[in-house]
XYZ file of C-alpha atoms in Angstrom:
132
model
C -7.426 5.014 -9.757
C -7.359 2.600 -6.859
C -6.701 3.894 -3.517
C -6.292 1.953 -0.368
C -6.625 3.149 3.332
C -5.319 1.414 6.225
C -6.669 2.827 9.407
C -8.934 2.054 12.375
C -12.540 2.291 11.500
C -13.110 5.929 12.715
C -10.020 7.209 10.889
C -10.742 5.196 7.813
C -14.249 6.691 7.405
C -12.825 10.256 7.917
C -10.074 9.697 5.275
C -12.457 8.023 2.834
C -14.986 11.108 3.076
C -11.941 13.610 2.657
C -10.364 11.731 -0.173
C -13.915 11.481 -2.038
C -14.568 15.120 -1.539
C -11.294 16.272 -2.789
C -11.123 13.880 -5.708
C -14.645 14.610 -6.951
C -13.897 18.369 -6.694
C -11.329 17.738 -9.412
C -13.333 15.086 -11.354
C -11.478 11.957 -10.323
C -13.438 9.017 -9.328
C -11.299 6.640 -7.352
C -12.197 2.962 -6.150
C -11.293 3.076 -2.484
C -10.653 0.070 -0.319
C -10.530 0.245 3.447
C -8.467 -2.025 5.535
C -8.440 -2.014 9.419
C -5.051 -3.506 9.782
C -1.747 -3.729 8.166
C -2.023 -7.385 7.529
C -4.889 -7.180 5.328
C -3.501 -4.352 3.306
C -0.486 -6.113 2.693
C -2.382 -9.317 1.722
C -4.512 -7.451 -0.613
C -1.281 -5.632 -2.220
C -0.120 -9.270 -3.299
C -3.213 -9.151 -5.875
C -4.080 -5.503 -6.351
C -1.694 -2.518 -7.372
C -2.878 0.673 -5.666
C -1.845 3.986 -7.028
C -2.085 5.531 -3.699
C -1.942 4.069 -0.177
C -3.026 6.067 2.844
C -1.816 4.606 6.088
C -2.996 6.039 9.473
C -1.264 3.556 11.779
C 1.072 4.673 14.646
C 4.576 3.774 15.653
C 6.225 0.325 14.693
C 3.064 -1.042 13.177
C 2.731 1.850 10.793
C 6.450 1.382 10.075
C 5.982 -2.198 9.129
C 2.951 -1.361 6.970
C 4.963 1.398 5.137
C 8.089 -0.928 4.696
C 5.921 -3.801 3.253
C 3.710 -1.581 1.058
C 6.925 -0.186 -0.523
C 8.491 -3.503 -1.007
C 5.501 -4.851 -2.645
C 4.853 -1.853 -4.889
C 7.794 0.683 -4.997
C 5.820 2.883 -7.298
C 2.789 3.275 -4.978
C 2.244 6.763 -3.758
C 2.129 6.448 0.168
C 0.603 9.044 2.580
C 1.417 8.198 6.280
C -0.233 9.814 9.213
C 1.565 8.945 12.455
C 1.891 10.250 16.133
C 5.579 10.248 16.176
C 7.585 12.667 14.114
C 10.781 10.433 14.724
C 9.481 8.089 11.786
C 9.780 10.890 9.237
C 13.247 9.895 8.037
C 12.231 6.288 7.749
C 9.017 7.425 5.818
C 10.907 9.301 3.062
C 13.541 6.419 2.839
C 10.586 4.170 2.005
C 8.836 6.052 -0.651
C 6.385 8.078 1.512
C 5.223 11.096 -0.567
C 3.579 12.735 2.369
C 4.351 12.154 6.044
C 2.210 14.102 8.532
C 1.597 13.989 12.231
C -1.820 13.288 13.632
C -4.521 14.559 13.916
C -5.655 13.855 10.372
C -6.641 17.041 8.828
C -8.184 17.878 5.310
C -5.202 20.334 4.592
C -2.575 17.578 5.339
C -4.498 15.079 3.360
C -4.986 17.366 0.322
C -1.230 18.234 0.261
C -0.506 14.454 0.222
C -2.906 13.901 -2.616
C -1.428 16.753 -4.566
C 2.061 15.229 -4.163
C 0.440 11.980 -5.457
C -0.539 13.675 -8.450
C -4.166 14.555 -8.010
C -4.105 18.189 -9.033
C -6.698 20.339 -10.591
C -4.654 20.727 -13.741
C -4.516 17.043 -14.132
C -8.282 16.727 -13.867
C -9.758 13.833 -16.119
C -13.106 15.616 -16.799
C -12.987 14.958 -20.376
C -12.159 11.232 -20.289
C -14.718 8.623 -20.952
C -14.529 4.839 -19.914
C -16.762 2.497 -21.431
C -17.041 -1.317 -20.720
C -18.630 -3.584 -23.123
């Protein structure tokens, strides 16, 4: 599973730690990529398809990132942390699975990950992946 996180350095580290803690609890082992700005994540999405994209960018820059992510990959599960509740309607019109107001919290992120399909009952504990 590929997960992209677009946030400033401090938020990106927090989100990565929270995602890893949650995922490993349910035996998911994601490949997580961090992006410090919306331009880099949008550029990366031209080459790579992410199953989950977590955006912690405020206001218009966050809106632009979400819009471009949704246009590049309408099937991507998007979690967006913003500082303005006025963007909630826009978020859901653009495929956001979880829109949450800051501050970033473990509970809000876990709710978003569950909405994106990472749940205890869907654990992949028994799967084996071999590369030759």
